[in-house]
Structure formats: C-alpha cells, structure tokens
Short mmCIF file of C-alpha atoms in Angstrom, two decimals:
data_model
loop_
_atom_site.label_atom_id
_atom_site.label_comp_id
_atom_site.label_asym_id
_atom_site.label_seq_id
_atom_site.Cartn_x
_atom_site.Cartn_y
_atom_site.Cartn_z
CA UNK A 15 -50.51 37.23 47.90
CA UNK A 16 -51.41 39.76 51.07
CA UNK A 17 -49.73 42.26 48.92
CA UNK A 18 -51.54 41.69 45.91
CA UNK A 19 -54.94 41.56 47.60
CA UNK A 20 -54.15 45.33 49.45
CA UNK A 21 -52.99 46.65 46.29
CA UNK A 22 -56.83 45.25 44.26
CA UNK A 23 -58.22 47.06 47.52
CA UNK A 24 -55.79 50.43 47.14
CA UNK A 25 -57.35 50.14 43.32
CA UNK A 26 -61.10 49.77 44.11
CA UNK A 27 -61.21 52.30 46.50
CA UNK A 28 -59.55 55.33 44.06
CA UNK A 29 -62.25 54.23 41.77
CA UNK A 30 -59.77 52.81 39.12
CA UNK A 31 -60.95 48.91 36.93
CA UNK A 32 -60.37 45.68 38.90
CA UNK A 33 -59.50 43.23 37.14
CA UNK A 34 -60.93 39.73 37.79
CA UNK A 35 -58.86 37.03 36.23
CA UNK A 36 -55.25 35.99 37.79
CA UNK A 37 -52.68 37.51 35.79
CA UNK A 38 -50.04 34.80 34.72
CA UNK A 39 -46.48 33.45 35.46
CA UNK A 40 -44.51 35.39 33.09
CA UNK A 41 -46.27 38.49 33.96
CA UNK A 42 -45.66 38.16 37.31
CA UNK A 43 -42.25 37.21 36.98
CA UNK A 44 -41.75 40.52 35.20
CA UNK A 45 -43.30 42.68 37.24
CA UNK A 46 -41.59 40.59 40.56
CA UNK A 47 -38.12 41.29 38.54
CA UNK A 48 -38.95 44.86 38.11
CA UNK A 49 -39.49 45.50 41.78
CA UNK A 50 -36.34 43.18 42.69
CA UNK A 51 -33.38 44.98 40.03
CA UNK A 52 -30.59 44.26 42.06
CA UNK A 53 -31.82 40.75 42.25
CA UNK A 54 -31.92 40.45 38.36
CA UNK A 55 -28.41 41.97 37.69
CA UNK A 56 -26.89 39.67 40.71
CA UNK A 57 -28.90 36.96 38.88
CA UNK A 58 -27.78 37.86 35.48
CA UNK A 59 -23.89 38.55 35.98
CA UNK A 60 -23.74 35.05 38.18
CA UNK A 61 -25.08 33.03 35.03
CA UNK A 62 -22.58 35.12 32.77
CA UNK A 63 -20.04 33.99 35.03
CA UNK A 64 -21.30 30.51 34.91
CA UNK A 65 -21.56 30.53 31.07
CA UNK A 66 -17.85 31.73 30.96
CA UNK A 67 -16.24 29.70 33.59
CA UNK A 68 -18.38 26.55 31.53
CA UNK A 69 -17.10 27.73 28.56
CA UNK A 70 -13.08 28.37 29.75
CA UNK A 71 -13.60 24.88 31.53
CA UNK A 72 -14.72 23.22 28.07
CA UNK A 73 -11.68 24.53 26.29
CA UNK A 74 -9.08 23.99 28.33
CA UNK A 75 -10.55 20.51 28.64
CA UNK A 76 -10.94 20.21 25.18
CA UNK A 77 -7.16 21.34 24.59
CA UNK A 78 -5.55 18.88 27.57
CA UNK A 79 -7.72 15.83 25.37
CA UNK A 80 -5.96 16.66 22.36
CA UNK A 81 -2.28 17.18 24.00
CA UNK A 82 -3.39 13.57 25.54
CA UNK A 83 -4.13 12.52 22.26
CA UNK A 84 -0.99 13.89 20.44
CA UNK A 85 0.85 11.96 23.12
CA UNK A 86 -0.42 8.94 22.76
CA UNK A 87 0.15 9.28 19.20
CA UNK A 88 3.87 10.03 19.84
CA UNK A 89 4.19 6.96 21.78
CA UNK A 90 2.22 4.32 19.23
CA UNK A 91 4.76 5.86 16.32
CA UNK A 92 7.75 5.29 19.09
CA UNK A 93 6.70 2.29 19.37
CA UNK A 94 6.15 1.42 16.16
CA UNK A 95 9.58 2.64 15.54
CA UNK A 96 10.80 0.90 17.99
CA UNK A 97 9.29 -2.36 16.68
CA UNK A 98 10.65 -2.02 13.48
CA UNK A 99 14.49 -1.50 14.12
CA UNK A 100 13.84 -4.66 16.22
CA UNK A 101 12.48 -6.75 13.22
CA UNK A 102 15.05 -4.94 10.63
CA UNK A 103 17.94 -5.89 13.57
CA UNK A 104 16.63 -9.50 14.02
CA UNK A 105 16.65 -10.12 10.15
CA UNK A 106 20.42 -8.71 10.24
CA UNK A 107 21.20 -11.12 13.36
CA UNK A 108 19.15 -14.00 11.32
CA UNK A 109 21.44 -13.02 8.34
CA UNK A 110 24.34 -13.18 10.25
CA UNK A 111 23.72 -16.76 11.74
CA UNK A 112 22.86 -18.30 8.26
CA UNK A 113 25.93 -16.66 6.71
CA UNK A 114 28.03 -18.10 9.82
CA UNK A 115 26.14 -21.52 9.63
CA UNK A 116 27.05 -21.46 6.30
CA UNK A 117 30.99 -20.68 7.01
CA UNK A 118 30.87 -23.08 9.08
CA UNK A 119 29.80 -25.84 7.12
CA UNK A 120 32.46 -24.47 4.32
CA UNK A 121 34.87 -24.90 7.02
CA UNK A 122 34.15 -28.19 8.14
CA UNK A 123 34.71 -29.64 4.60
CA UNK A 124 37.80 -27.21 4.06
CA UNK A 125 39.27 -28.48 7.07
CA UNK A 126 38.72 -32.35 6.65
CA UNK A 127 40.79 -31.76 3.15
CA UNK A 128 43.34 -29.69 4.94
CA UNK A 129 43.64 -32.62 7.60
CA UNK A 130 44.06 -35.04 4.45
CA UNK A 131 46.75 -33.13 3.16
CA UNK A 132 48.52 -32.87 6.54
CA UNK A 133 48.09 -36.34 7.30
CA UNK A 134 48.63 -38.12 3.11
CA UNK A 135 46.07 -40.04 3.52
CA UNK A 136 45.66 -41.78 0.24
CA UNK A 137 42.23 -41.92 -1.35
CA UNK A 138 40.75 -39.24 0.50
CA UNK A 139 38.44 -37.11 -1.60
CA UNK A 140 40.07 -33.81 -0.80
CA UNK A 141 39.44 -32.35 -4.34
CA UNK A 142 35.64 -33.42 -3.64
CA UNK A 143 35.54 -31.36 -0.15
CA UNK A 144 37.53 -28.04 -1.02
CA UNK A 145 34.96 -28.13 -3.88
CA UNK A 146 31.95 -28.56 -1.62
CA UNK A 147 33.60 -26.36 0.47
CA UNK A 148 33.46 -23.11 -2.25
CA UNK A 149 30.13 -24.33 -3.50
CA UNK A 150 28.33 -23.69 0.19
CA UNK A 151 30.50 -20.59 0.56
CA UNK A 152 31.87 -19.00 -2.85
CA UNK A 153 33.02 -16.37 -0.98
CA UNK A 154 35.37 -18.91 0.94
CA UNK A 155 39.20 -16.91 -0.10
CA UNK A 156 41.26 -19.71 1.36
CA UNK A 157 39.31 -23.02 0.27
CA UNK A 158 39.64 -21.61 -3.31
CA UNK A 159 43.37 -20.83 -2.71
CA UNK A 160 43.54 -24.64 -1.69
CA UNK A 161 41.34 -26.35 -4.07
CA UNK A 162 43.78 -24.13 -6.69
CA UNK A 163 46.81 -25.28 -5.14
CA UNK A 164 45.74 -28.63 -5.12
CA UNK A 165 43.69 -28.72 -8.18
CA UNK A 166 47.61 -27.58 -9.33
CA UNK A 167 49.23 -30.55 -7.90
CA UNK A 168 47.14 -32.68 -9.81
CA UNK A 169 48.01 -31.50 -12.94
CA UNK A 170 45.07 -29.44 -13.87
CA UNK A 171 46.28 -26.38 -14.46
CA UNK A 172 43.10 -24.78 -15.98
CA UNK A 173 40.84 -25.37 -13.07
CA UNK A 174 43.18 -24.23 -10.44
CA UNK A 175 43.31 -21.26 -12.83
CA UNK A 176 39.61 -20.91 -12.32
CA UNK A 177 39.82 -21.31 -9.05
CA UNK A 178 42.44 -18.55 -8.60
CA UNK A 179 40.35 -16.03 -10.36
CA UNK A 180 37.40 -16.51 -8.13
CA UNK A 181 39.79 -15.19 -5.25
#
C-alpha cells in the first residue's frame, strides 16, 4: 500500500493523470505477477508438477484397481471351478453308493439261494431270490449264471436259456 501511495505521489508531481478509483484484484494480481516473474514460473512449474504427479498417481491407481479386480475374478471362477468338480465328484460318489447299495441287496438275495442250495433245504424259494436278485441288479453275472443253472435243474430249459444270454 506505502508503495502504491509513493508511486500516485511520483505521478502527480511529473504532472502525469491520477487516477481516483482503486484498481481491482485481477489487475493487481497481474501487475504484482509481472514484477514477481520468478515467482510465477516457480508457481507455474510446481502446479505442472502437481497436475502430473496427480495424474501418474490416478493411473497407476487406476491400473492396481483393475489387476485387483482381475484377481478377484480369477479367484470367484477358481472357485467356482472348484465348486463344481466337487458337486460333479459327489454325484459320482452318490452314484457309486446307490449302485453298491444296490449290489448289495442283489447279493443278499443271491446269497440266501446259494445258502439253500448248499444246505437242500426243501421248500426254499431259491428260484424266487436269484430272480429278485437279477431284477435289483441285471447286471448281476453270477446270480444269472445261478438262476440258469438252477432254472436248468428244474427242467426249464428255455428260461435258463434266457438267463444265459443276459450274461
């Protein structure tokens, strides 16, 4: 402000217009810029710099979210991989224990006919349990071979035929 009053003075006295109104901001500001240059091109350069280093900042920002993201993405598809082998391998397992259930039950009416046979006990419905045995399991190889061998013994020939085919 001393400044500005000494230069209005410097101005009167070499005869030269004063002006009477306050000039504003921006014109100040430009002429304060234009006595300060090194001031302006340090102030300048540092928000260039700023600008930049923002700018490099946002980007590699930017790119480390997406890597994130692509990660994550790996993982959920892993996962879901994962997942699915593990449903398709318990449906094999489940598979598995119905088709051994299964055998099993075969097995249990294959064997009380075998123990029958073994033991000649009369009026045992063998014929009945090597049957039930092939109709739970029909791929059961030796309670066919059985029921045909015994189907055989008892005289009919064309069902123990049957049977044999099956095998």
């Amino acid at each position: 402000v001393f400044h500005e009053q000494e230069h209005r003075n410097a101005v009167f006295l070499d005869g030269l217009p004063v002006s009477a109104y306050r000039e504003g901001p921006l014109r100040r500001a430009s002429k304060w810029l234009r006595r300060h240059p090194t001031l302006l091109a340090t102030l300048v350069t540092t928000g260039v710099l700023l600008l930049a280093g923002g700018a490099t900042a946002f980007v590699v920002l930017r790119a480390q979210e997406q890597e994130r993201i692509q990660l994550l993405e790996k993982k959920v598809d892993a996962e879901a991989l994962a997942a699915a082998e593990a449903r398709k391998r318990n449906e094999v397992l489940e598979e598995q224990r119905k088709r051994a259930e299964v055998r099993a039950r075969a097995y249990d009416s294959y064997q009380q006919a075998v123990d029958a046979l073994r033991n000649r006990r009369p009026g045992s419905p063998v014929l009945e349990w090597l049957e039930e045995a092939v109709r739970i399991d029909p791929t059961f190889i030796e309670g066919r071979d059985l029921l045909g061998q015994t189907l055989l013994r008892a005289g009919r020939v064309r069902e123990a035929i049957d049977a044999w085919r099956e095998v």
